XYZ file of C-alpha atoms in Angstrom:
753
model
C 73.696 80.741 76.072
C 76.502 82.121 73.604
C 80.021 82.874 74.965
C 82.774 85.510 73.358
C 85.835 84.781 73.328
C 89.429 86.106 72.609
C 91.645 83.713 70.716
C 95.345 82.808 72.316
C 96.661 83.059 69.179
C 96.460 86.534 66.981
C 95.095 86.024 63.884
C 95.404 89.166 62.035
C 92.431 88.628 59.621
C 90.154 87.738 62.500
C 88.013 90.659 64.674
C 89.277 90.997 68.093
C 86.378 88.192 69.234
C 84.858 85.200 68.299
C 81.468 83.518 69.266
C 80.900 80.401 70.632
C 78.256 78.186 71.943
C 77.814 76.998 75.770
C 76.421 73.185 75.026
C 75.591 70.758 77.529
C 76.714 68.008 76.030
C 80.695 68.689 76.802
C 79.831 68.853 80.944
C 78.629 67.380 83.970
C 75.636 67.748 85.531
C 77.540 69.430 88.518
C 79.476 71.721 85.920
C 75.896 72.780 84.216
C 74.428 73.733 87.289
C 77.481 75.598 88.656
C 78.021 77.709 84.863
C 74.098 78.475 84.661
C 74.016 80.033 88.250
C 77.496 81.665 88.179
C 78.430 82.707 84.808
C 79.603 86.177 86.071
C 82.441 83.623 87.961
C 83.526 81.942 85.138
C 84.399 85.427 83.002
C 88.181 85.787 81.882
C 88.679 82.139 82.063
C 90.533 80.020 79.628
C 88.486 78.159 77.515
C 89.581 75.271 75.071
C 87.440 75.927 71.544
C 87.580 74.220 68.187
C 89.120 76.443 65.381
C 89.101 75.525 61.989
C 90.148 71.825 61.843
C 92.493 72.568 65.416
C 91.940 72.974 69.058
C 92.888 76.300 70.152
C 92.665 78.212 73.465
C 90.599 81.060 74.251
C 89.504 83.957 76.816
C 86.135 84.025 78.065
C 85.158 87.731 77.962
C 81.179 88.012 77.444
C 78.219 86.305 77.410
C 74.578 86.967 75.679
C 71.599 85.198 74.245
C 72.298 86.544 70.646
C 75.366 86.487 69.178
C 76.471 90.220 67.354
C 79.570 91.110 65.230
C 81.739 94.198 65.858
C 79.153 96.446 63.674
C 76.172 94.691 65.947
C 75.033 92.420 63.199
C 73.144 89.371 64.614
C 75.042 86.389 63.645
C 73.573 82.999 62.326
C 73.397 80.966 65.518
C 73.699 77.266 63.350
C 77.015 78.420 62.082
C 78.598 78.668 65.495
C 80.512 76.050 67.474
C 80.235 74.455 70.806
C 83.224 75.107 73.317
C 84.876 71.999 74.873
C 86.040 72.473 78.205
C 86.317 75.294 80.496
C 89.723 75.681 82.872
C 89.440 76.251 86.279
C 89.442 79.564 88.006
C 93.368 79.294 88.853
C 93.980 80.356 85.291
C 93.787 83.458 84.026
C 92.949 86.639 86.436
C 89.638 85.355 87.673
C 90.398 85.821 91.551
C 88.440 85.163 94.693
C 87.327 88.627 95.273
C 85.995 89.613 92.082
C 86.666 93.392 92.545
C 89.753 92.595 92.065
C 89.050 90.791 88.390
C 87.055 93.834 87.774
C 90.370 95.805 88.304
C 92.402 93.910 85.924
C 89.670 94.140 83.169
C 89.158 97.755 83.329
C 93.270 98.108 83.001
C 92.899 95.859 80.361
C 90.595 97.589 78.188
C 92.105 100.906 79.112
C 95.474 99.850 77.527
C 93.573 98.719 74.586
C 91.990 101.543 74.165
C 94.809 103.963 74.720
C 97.226 102.094 72.274
C 94.847 101.093 69.516
C 95.397 97.812 69.915
C 93.914 94.074 69.295
C 92.164 92.622 72.628
C 94.094 89.421 72.029
C 97.796 91.223 72.120
C 96.858 93.495 75.306
C 95.466 90.232 77.074
C 98.183 87.883 76.101
C 100.530 90.428 77.990
C 99.191 89.480 81.152
C 99.584 85.620 80.580
C 102.488 83.928 80.118
C 102.326 81.176 77.140
C 102.048 78.475 79.578
C 99.092 80.011 81.318
C 97.395 81.164 78.059
C 97.920 77.433 76.320
C 98.535 75.143 78.675
C 98.792 71.214 78.517
C 96.573 69.213 80.424
C 99.224 67.599 82.684
C 100.122 71.789 83.279
C 96.936 72.399 84.535
C 96.886 69.520 86.701
C 100.399 70.895 88.480
C 98.745 74.409 88.844
C 95.833 73.444 90.412
C 97.496 70.989 92.755
C 100.203 73.473 93.643
C 97.897 76.523 94.660
C 96.071 73.839 96.533
C 98.585 73.133 98.550
C 100.046 76.391 99.310
C 96.705 78.325 100.002
C 95.612 75.378 102.279
C 98.385 73.224 103.454
C 96.799 72.491 106.889
C 93.384 71.496 105.613
C 95.075 69.078 103.457
C 97.341 68.084 105.543
C 94.700 67.020 108.351
C 92.921 65.156 105.331
C 95.797 63.009 104.156
C 96.117 61.955 108.201
C 92.952 60.726 107.973
C 93.271 59.031 104.888
C 96.301 57.122 106.583
C 94.581 56.448 109.558
C 91.616 54.722 107.285
C 94.253 52.706 105.372
C 96.109 51.482 108.461
C 93.002 50.292 109.966
C 92.651 48.190 106.881
C 96.008 46.774 106.974
C 95.111 45.286 110.523
C 92.986 43.066 109.035
C 94.545 42.401 105.778
C 98.120 43.855 104.548
C 98.093 45.043 100.936
C 100.704 46.387 98.970
C 98.476 48.772 96.788
C 97.781 49.931 100.849
C 101.333 50.320 102.031
C 102.131 52.053 98.342
C 99.388 54.683 98.847
C 100.813 55.600 102.295
C 103.940 56.027 101.065
C 103.109 58.326 98.434
C 100.831 60.233 101.035
C 103.753 60.686 103.339
C 106.179 62.271 100.221
C 102.778 64.557 99.842
C 102.591 65.381 103.781
C 106.381 66.585 103.836
C 105.721 69.428 100.829
C 102.755 69.928 103.097
C 104.599 70.465 106.131
C 107.311 72.671 104.022
C 104.545 75.055 102.562
C 103.245 75.511 106.032
C 106.360 76.852 107.436
C 106.897 78.910 104.427
C 103.377 80.369 104.746
C 104.047 81.159 108.572
C 107.425 82.590 107.631
C 105.680 84.819 105.166
C 102.566 85.773 107.681
C 105.507 86.433 110.441
C 106.925 89.192 107.901
C 110.340 87.835 108.825
C 111.593 88.602 104.972
C 114.285 90.878 105.789
C 117.608 91.922 107.574
C 116.991 95.230 109.479
C 121.367 95.140 110.011
C 121.970 95.309 106.085
C 119.841 98.437 106.049
C 122.476 101.432 105.879
C 120.547 104.736 108.041
C 119.229 107.319 105.323
C 121.053 110.674 105.456
C 119.228 113.987 106.021
C 118.024 114.375 102.238
C 117.111 110.695 102.041
C 115.099 110.797 104.964
C 113.216 113.953 103.571
C 112.413 112.207 100.344
C 111.645 108.950 102.131
C 109.399 110.915 104.657
C 107.367 112.489 101.429
C 107.207 109.121 99.526
C 105.259 107.795 102.762
C 102.948 110.644 102.500
C 102.267 111.043 98.531
C 101.077 108.396 96.019
C 102.712 109.504 92.857
C 106.127 110.823 93.467
C 109.151 111.687 91.213
C 112.600 111.885 92.351
C 115.199 113.663 90.195
C 118.657 112.541 91.832
C 122.406 112.469 90.726
C 124.669 109.424 90.501
C 126.063 108.555 93.920
C 123.117 109.704 96.159
C 122.872 106.007 97.165
C 119.137 105.912 96.278
C 119.340 102.683 96.110
C 118.913 102.560 100.234
C 115.688 104.693 99.744
C 114.068 101.830 97.292
C 115.150 99.393 100.002
C 113.318 101.467 102.899
C 109.862 101.959 100.648
C 109.874 98.392 99.752
C 110.395 96.973 103.467
C 107.302 99.698 104.467
C 105.150 97.766 101.758
C 105.927 94.528 102.836
C 105.516 94.818 106.508
C 101.927 95.475 105.414
C 101.528 92.439 103.574
C 101.775 93.968 99.968
C 103.472 93.352 97.054
C 106.376 95.435 95.536
C 107.536 95.877 91.757
C 110.852 97.095 91.003
C 111.398 97.934 87.214
C 114.597 98.322 85.741
C 115.932 99.037 82.119
C 117.417 96.530 81.662
C 117.719 93.577 84.315
C 121.060 91.706 82.597
C 123.225 95.155 83.325
C 122.038 95.312 87.030
C 124.200 92.807 89.066
C 125.001 95.175 91.451
C 121.329 96.267 91.866
C 120.543 92.934 92.437
C 123.177 92.038 94.975
C 121.980 95.001 97.054
C 119.088 93.830 97.693
C 119.866 90.262 98.247
C 121.951 91.400 101.189
C 119.084 93.140 103.000
C 116.146 90.951 101.914
C 115.440 87.094 101.815
C 116.177 85.193 98.784
C 112.854 83.607 98.678
C 111.295 87.033 98.775
C 112.935 88.142 95.399
C 112.010 87.061 92.156
C 113.356 88.219 88.800
C 111.598 88.687 85.460
C 112.705 89.276 82.252
C 112.572 87.754 78.732
C 115.233 85.804 78.702
C 113.852 83.470 81.205
C 112.176 79.982 80.344
C 107.998 80.103 79.322
C 107.864 77.520 82.278
C 109.771 79.279 84.783
C 107.680 82.330 84.103
C 104.425 80.608 84.357
C 105.679 79.233 87.852
C 106.568 83.021 88.785
C 103.147 84.257 87.504
C 101.432 81.624 90.036
C 103.466 82.276 92.706
C 102.397 85.983 92.587
C 98.842 85.128 92.180
C 98.743 82.626 95.478
C 100.698 85.635 97.298
C 104.248 82.735 97.610
C 106.018 85.773 95.656
C 105.742 89.286 97.337
C 108.911 91.439 95.582
C 109.742 91.413 91.862
C 112.704 92.690 90.455
C 112.784 92.706 86.579
C 112.338 94.301 83.108
C 109.093 95.667 81.605
C 107.387 92.624 81.278
C 107.654 92.072 85.412
C 104.856 94.849 85.743
C 101.952 92.329 83.973
C 101.702 89.781 86.772
C 98.747 89.139 88.452
C 99.146 90.924 91.800
C 96.906 90.188 94.561
C 97.351 93.679 96.442
C 100.340 95.796 94.736
C 101.658 98.469 96.902
C 104.690 100.023 95.423
C 105.850 100.640 91.508
C 109.010 101.732 91.354
C 110.895 102.458 87.888
C 114.581 103.029 88.100
C 116.073 105.275 85.164
C 112.692 106.185 84.228
C 113.752 108.260 81.075
C 114.790 105.304 79.178
C 113.642 104.023 75.329
C 113.862 100.376 76.731
C 110.785 100.889 78.925
C 108.870 100.829 75.324
C 107.465 97.824 73.815
C 108.566 97.339 70.465
C 105.961 94.670 69.266
C 102.182 95.506 69.386
C 100.467 96.764 71.541
C 103.703 99.329 71.697
C 103.137 100.369 74.958
C 105.298 102.634 77.304
C 105.731 101.168 80.884
C 105.693 104.403 82.433
C 102.065 105.079 81.259
C 101.232 101.196 82.444
C 102.403 102.320 85.811
C 100.326 105.372 85.827
C 97.226 103.243 84.885
C 97.796 100.752 87.940
C 98.564 103.649 90.231
C 94.939 105.075 89.160
C 92.867 101.591 89.107
C 94.673 99.596 92.200
C 95.624 102.587 94.251
C 99.508 101.447 94.208
C 102.146 104.198 95.048
C 104.122 105.123 92.046
C 107.877 106.207 92.129
C 109.670 107.140 88.898
C 113.367 107.854 89.681
C 116.255 109.436 86.849
C 119.157 111.649 87.019
C 117.650 112.879 83.540
C 114.251 112.961 83.049
C 112.359 112.853 79.630
C 110.994 116.513 78.661
C 107.770 115.364 77.913
C 107.345 113.215 80.989
C 108.764 115.955 83.570
C 105.798 118.381 81.608
C 103.345 115.158 82.374
C 104.657 114.959 86.157
C 104.162 118.527 86.742
C 100.222 118.467 85.206
C 99.568 115.399 86.494
C 99.887 116.163 90.505
C 103.242 113.905 90.735
C 105.183 115.164 93.775
C 108.647 116.477 92.428
C 111.584 115.583 94.494
C 115.365 115.877 94.618
C 118.293 114.585 95.536
C 120.911 117.043 94.901
C 124.007 115.761 96.623
C 126.166 112.759 96.409
C 126.164 110.860 100.088
C 130.150 111.325 99.897
C 129.894 114.723 99.260
C 132.190 114.298 96.117
C 131.577 117.046 93.380
C 130.535 116.592 89.752
C 133.410 115.509 87.175
C 133.990 118.475 85.081
C 133.206 117.913 81.144
C 135.980 118.948 78.679
C 134.786 119.881 74.866
C 137.218 118.672 72.072
C 136.665 120.656 69.016
C 137.096 117.507 66.307
C 136.999 120.094 63.234
C 140.433 120.893 63.630
C 141.550 116.952 63.475
C 139.648 116.410 59.982
C 141.057 119.400 58.577
C 144.186 117.724 59.204
C 142.969 114.944 57.188
C 142.498 112.588 60.463
C 139.301 110.798 60.208
C 140.102 108.067 62.617
C 138.291 110.199 65.321
C 141.385 109.586 67.827
C 142.553 113.238 68.172
C 145.681 114.319 69.260
C 144.290 115.268 72.877
C 142.790 111.598 73.149
C 146.277 109.760 72.184
C 147.726 112.011 74.834
C 145.379 110.962 77.472
C 145.015 107.379 76.790
C 148.686 107.070 76.903
C 149.040 109.272 80.242
C 146.513 106.664 81.760
C 148.030 103.503 80.479
C 151.422 104.818 82.173
C 149.697 105.225 85.900
C 147.879 101.622 85.259
C 144.866 103.046 85.237
C 141.763 102.152 82.968
C 139.973 104.213 80.221
C 136.457 104.132 78.907
C 136.008 105.482 74.761
C 132.299 105.977 74.445
C 130.606 105.599 71.094
C 127.059 106.519 70.779
C 125.724 104.069 68.350
C 127.546 101.047 66.943
C 126.851 102.707 63.704
C 127.065 106.630 62.926
C 123.428 107.351 61.515
C 123.071 108.213 58.062
C 123.312 112.378 57.680
C 125.738 114.042 55.851
C 127.826 116.475 57.805
C 130.071 119.610 56.860
C 133.749 119.224 57.626
C 134.310 122.823 57.942
C 131.455 123.866 60.341
C 130.323 120.154 61.415
C 126.848 120.823 60.474
C 124.371 118.409 59.173
C 121.938 119.017 56.418
C 118.587 119.942 58.082
C 115.420 120.523 57.409
C 113.977 124.044 56.996
C 110.548 122.849 58.383
C 111.378 120.694 61.550
C 115.281 121.852 62.881
C 116.267 117.906 62.528
C 118.608 116.386 60.353
C 117.502 114.826 57.186
C 118.153 111.448 56.780
C 120.437 110.094 53.733
C 118.886 107.614 51.331
C 121.210 106.068 49.335
C 119.360 103.457 47.660
C 116.198 104.719 47.544
C 114.495 107.452 45.277
C 118.255 107.984 43.923
C 119.879 109.375 46.790
C 117.752 111.374 48.298
C 117.784 113.225 51.896
C 114.331 113.039 53.548
C 113.090 114.470 56.872
C 110.962 112.121 58.686
C 108.984 114.283 60.464
C 107.138 116.936 57.646
C 108.293 114.307 54.871
C 109.902 116.813 52.939
C 112.291 115.101 50.361
C 115.466 116.940 48.571
C 117.720 115.516 45.844
C 121.491 114.826 47.534
C 122.638 117.103 44.558
C 119.985 120.003 44.498
C 119.695 120.849 47.968
C 121.666 124.041 48.022
C 118.657 126.038 49.454
C 118.909 124.104 52.820
C 122.054 125.481 54.303
C 124.588 128.779 53.964
C 126.365 127.793 50.830
C 128.544 131.264 51.689
C 129.935 129.487 54.576
C 129.929 125.603 53.326
C 130.341 124.018 49.798
C 129.392 120.766 48.476
C 132.690 119.326 48.137
C 133.406 119.977 51.779
C 130.239 117.653 52.765
C 131.056 114.065 53.134
C 129.081 111.164 55.151
C 131.668 109.716 57.860
C 131.056 106.104 59.154
C 132.698 105.224 62.349
C 131.540 101.551 64.423
C 133.006 99.627 67.103
C 135.202 97.608 65.512
C 136.608 100.085 63.138
C 137.314 102.247 66.321
C 139.003 98.993 67.961
C 141.145 98.419 64.973
C 142.142 102.143 64.824
C 143.203 102.306 68.859
C 145.106 98.869 68.510
C 147.166 100.173 65.931
C 148.581 103.078 68.152
C 148.411 100.726 71.597
C 149.399 97.613 70.423
C 149.961 96.226 73.777
C 147.233 97.530 75.581
C 144.149 94.980 76.345
C 141.212 96.434 74.574
C 137.613 95.079 74.703
C 134.569 95.902 73.276
C 131.085 95.985 75.174
C 128.291 96.547 72.391
C 124.971 94.295 71.491
C 127.027 91.596 69.573
C 129.844 91.035 72.157
C 127.187 91.747 75.118
C 124.127 89.014 74.733
C 123.496 88.057 78.402
C 123.737 88.381 82.255
C 126.545 86.147 82.136
C 128.372 88.109 79.560
C 128.170 91.377 81.622
C 129.413 89.866 84.416
C 132.444 88.421 82.973
C 133.078 92.022 81.756
C 132.784 93.640 84.836
C 135.021 91.139 86.561
C 137.261 91.696 84.562
C 137.505 95.711 84.727
C 137.381 94.931 88.329
C 140.446 92.614 88.239
C 142.366 95.136 85.904
C 142.164 92.510 82.767
C 140.986 95.203 80.205
C 143.220 98.382 79.764
C 140.561 100.617 77.180
C 137.150 99.601 76.957
C 135.393 100.490 74.069
C 131.118 100.788 74.643
C 127.932 101.766 73.197
C 124.875 103.288 74.765
C 123.651 99.364 75.715
C 125.799 100.190 78.863
C 125.458 103.587 80.587
C 123.781 102.481 83.887
C 125.911 100.658 87.098
C 129.318 100.817 85.982
C 131.079 101.323 89.174
C 134.727 100.610 88.893
C 137.531 101.986 91.052
C 140.418 102.198 88.627
C 138.434 104.438 85.688
C 141.055 107.482 85.049
C 139.576 108.933 81.670
C 135.746 108.523 80.200
C 135.899 109.868 76.407
C 132.943 110.384 74.154
C 134.117 109.706 70.849
C 131.380 111.937 68.764
C 128.702 113.933 70.623
C 127.373 114.433 66.986
C 126.277 110.891 66.288
C 123.094 111.560 68.486
C 122.794 114.968 68.417
C 122.614 114.782 64.150
C 119.938 111.578 64.470
C 116.597 112.740 62.356
C 114.486 113.447 65.758
C 112.939 116.191 67.602
C 114.526 114.575 70.451
C 118.100 114.120 69.673
C 119.521 117.204 71.948
C 117.415 115.743 74.658
C 118.939 112.283 73.985
C 122.535 113.650 73.665
C 122.308 115.359 76.735
C 120.776 111.950 78.492
C 123.885 110.152 77.255
C 126.908 112.162 77.879
C 125.711 113.126 81.472
C 125.333 109.331 82.208
C 128.616 108.714 80.926
C 130.162 111.167 82.606
C 129.135 110.058 86.127
C 130.945 106.871 85.361
C 133.525 108.693 86.383
C 134.572 110.154 89.773
C 132.513 107.660 91.752
C 135.241 106.948 93.731
C 138.273 108.951 95.117
C 140.661 109.199 91.371
C 140.260 112.550 89.827
C 139.063 110.944 86.254
C 138.854 113.104 83.154
C 135.477 113.199 80.976
C 136.317 114.785 77.617
C 133.660 115.215 74.784
C 134.872 115.271 70.865
C 132.166 117.383 68.484
C 132.319 119.025 65.502
C 130.053 121.712 66.970
C 131.892 123.029 69.965
C 129.895 126.055 70.214
C 126.581 124.632 70.226
C 124.260 125.587 73.054
C 123.735 122.191 74.394
C 127.522 121.367 75.440
C 127.422 124.328 78.095
C 124.242 123.194 79.471
C 125.712 119.937 79.623
C 129.016 121.093 81.196
C 126.736 122.859 83.950
C 124.322 119.781 84.171
C 121.524 122.047 83.564
C 118.134 120.058 83.045
C 115.889 122.794 84.106
C 117.593 125.046 80.969
C 117.407 122.510 78.663
C 113.903 121.264 79.811
C 112.806 125.218 79.353
C 114.407 125.033 75.952
C 112.988 122.158 74.200
C 109.203 123.278 75.520
C 109.766 126.236 73.689
C 110.830 124.600 70.536
C 108.041 121.711 70.408
C 105.299 124.025 71.442
C 106.184 126.453 67.933
C 107.216 122.778 65.911
C 103.332 121.052 67.502
C 105.547 118.162 68.954
C 105.099 116.159 72.179
C 104.092 116.853 74.866
C 101.812 119.603 73.510
C 100.498 117.404 70.346
C 100.748 113.533 70.361
C 102.066 111.593 67.234
C 100.874 107.961 65.759
C 103.224 105.861 63.815
C 101.274 103.393 61.360
C 103.833 100.913 59.954
C 103.088 98.878 57.060
C 105.225 96.345 55.409
C 105.105 94.387 52.043
C 107.705 91.941 50.136
C 105.840 93.727 47.069
C 106.500 97.778 46.974
C 103.793 98.538 44.320
C 101.062 96.350 46.533
C 102.467 98.429 49.658
C 102.660 101.537 47.837
C 98.894 101.076 46.811
C 97.689 100.094 50.508
C 99.487 103.337 51.858
C 97.543 105.492 49.363
C 94.450 103.852 50.459
C 95.011 104.455 53.923
C 96.220 108.080 53.325
C 93.414 108.787 51.450
C 90.835 107.702 53.688
C 92.588 109.125 56.890
C 92.873 112.393 54.832
C 88.877 112.337 54.371
C 88.264 111.613 57.552
C 90.376 114.142 59.160
C 88.435 116.708 56.692
C 85.231 115.508 57.656
C 86.481 115.717 61.727
C 87.793 119.452 60.761
C 84.281 120.496 59.430
C 82.748 118.884 62.850
C 85.102 120.650 64.830
C 85.988 123.975 63.621
C 87.954 125.368 66.182
C 90.604 122.573 66.293
C 93.614 122.943 64.553
C 94.126 120.917 61.583
C 95.212 117.206 62.040
C 98.830 116.707 60.497
C 98.770 113.452 58.158
C 102.129 112.563 55.992
C 103.243 109.455 54.508
C 106.988 108.281 53.381
C 109.224 105.175 53.622
C 111.167 104.121 57.099
C 114.379 105.118 57.836
C 115.210 101.923 57.143
C 113.423 101.348 53.761
C 114.193 97.554 53.591
C 114.293 94.676 56.456
C 114.189 91.073 55.841
C 113.348 91.425 52.223
C 110.231 93.484 53.481
C 109.599 97.196 52.313
C 108.147 99.435 55.218
C 106.407 102.655 55.123
C 104.896 104.794 57.440
C 101.848 106.943 58.075
C 102.409 109.738 60.676
C 99.381 111.365 62.448
C 99.995 114.480 64.553
C 97.486 116.291 66.476
C 96.334 117.269 69.995
C 94.221 114.395 71.042
C 95.012 111.619 68.773
C 92.876 109.005 70.497
C 89.736 110.730 69.792
C 90.387 110.870 65.658
C 91.910 107.031 66.021
C 88.759 105.772 67.598
C 86.183 107.301 65.035
C 88.094 105.291 62.190
C 87.294 101.734 61.131
C 89.538 99.389 62.453
C 89.470 96.723 59.790
C 91.372 99.787 57.935
C 94.717 98.740 59.806
C 94.258 94.638 59.260
C 98.165 93.786 59.652
C 99.499 97.082 60.494
C 101.538 98.363 63.384
C 100.274 101.100 65.705
C 102.556 103.152 67.545
C 101.589 106.048 69.733
C 104.627 108.471 70.461
C 106.861 106.121 69.249
C 110.627 106.007 70.055
C 112.111 106.634 66.486
C 110.713 106.263 62.848
C 112.725 103.564 61.616
């Protein structure tokens, strides 16, 4: 019998799977008999295998009388090695109920197919490192823990019988080793009794405190009733509508019927208030937090507890969804529009899509929540029969803050390049006089590399795509590049792109502003103010965020300079001024989603104000105060933005109407990289032409290649090949996968860097 195995470590030059023999010599007679009779039951277990001169772990995915490669060519049986060891069923997604195992297999293959991934990479999403490559001691400990938790009463009875036999022996002759054995069993029994107590507690469902659940208002009650009736729900809410209370009620209903729940957040380290709210209403034993910062040992422990029903509620970042759920009843995604739900390594999955696969295969209830929806997602929600609900009013009935737009062109004409306008100085001075706090929001740590006019504020845009062209100073001798159609213009010869009757080249410049520079500029004007920067360089952990939040609450910070990493869950009573330093930073990014993301960012930042009783001011600085988008932002009119974006994207053949696949290649040798890009590009073009001949009614597949936005990182050159078409999956699965060895394939990427 031959076994098909996925390696635990990704080896890019190896095929998806490797074949090994099941040999009698490495197993006992009892094991051999079980395996020969129950091959289906050992599928998707972890096995130990010889690999070159080492031993590795792998995942058993198939068995056959004849081994074959990915092209269905029969392999030479003499060259195939024997497996060494099969781990028990506690490892990997092999459940007592085999139908649950089959559902996970279906999910893995679905993710693998959708994201053009390697099976090993997809499988490893579901397996913590300590589960996929465990030591022998870890195997024994996990087995013991599972046995102790699932059958504590039975083992306790067996242990008591052992003690009785040992005591009888001692009556005849007192043996020191018997006394030691009794002592050891007694310690084991204490743990068993604790597990029996915990198991009974879980079975009684006594793990939440009804007193800490607030009564829902009429809008919340309507939404909660609809959640009970429907499987897939999208809720469009506004800040201050107390959506967390609906979360808690929905989770409680799921736990009551002995199901598990998963709440996914964009960034777990930034949500202490969210966790605190849940910890007040649910027993601490019930809630487990999962994110990338926890240790491999802790993650393996949580994984195991979920598999044996010991854990029922997980709150975490995107990786939390890949737990071995026994009966997942509810998946919630908070701030479902956030780009952090996209994985940046292969497979480049979107958590939203994985959650939809779960709902489809496992029948779980799925809820997406956001105040500022993603345009493509909203289109899909309507197409895929989501129940769309609204939470249009704040629970305290306070109105939304007014947003004032400030023109930066006048400041720059007066040679003030500090981004601190006279209006901003005046407002900060007033707030500090009243002993109130100020937030200065910078869209990014660095302004994007686009070129703008000082007179009209317009960036240099591509004629084909209506997105800003990216300035590459060191690449191709100062070029402007469009990262959608890959149009390239010489910086000094691009007068055909803009209206030169209004703007002249001497008025164009690349203006940079970053958090540290802004800090220095503000400090010069307000030397006595307590100023703090909150960006990715200064806030690296949950502890850092907790310290920042504590200082804000205790008025130890007068002016906070923050970036888009902190646009959620900042709820501070004493903030009287929120100022967006330059809306153009996100608006000028060479991305078809730049207007949508600017709307999301400014609205989220604006809602940090007026959460309490103070009439805080929200002001937005821009060079383009006459841009239509700012009128939409001032009215919080998502529907108008949605209709406008759909109209533009349909014309330009962009998502959600067309899909995009980005294939990224890296190499330290630029010439070698360009040769490989050329080879892949020509192969794809040829395949595209063949495809067009067979499918004459289909629109032409768009394929382009160019250097990445940042063309060199860590001494490696980066080049992208972009494919655009209505059904990229149909095209991609007709291409030989060996063409993409060591390439990063990203379906519907967040950016083109």
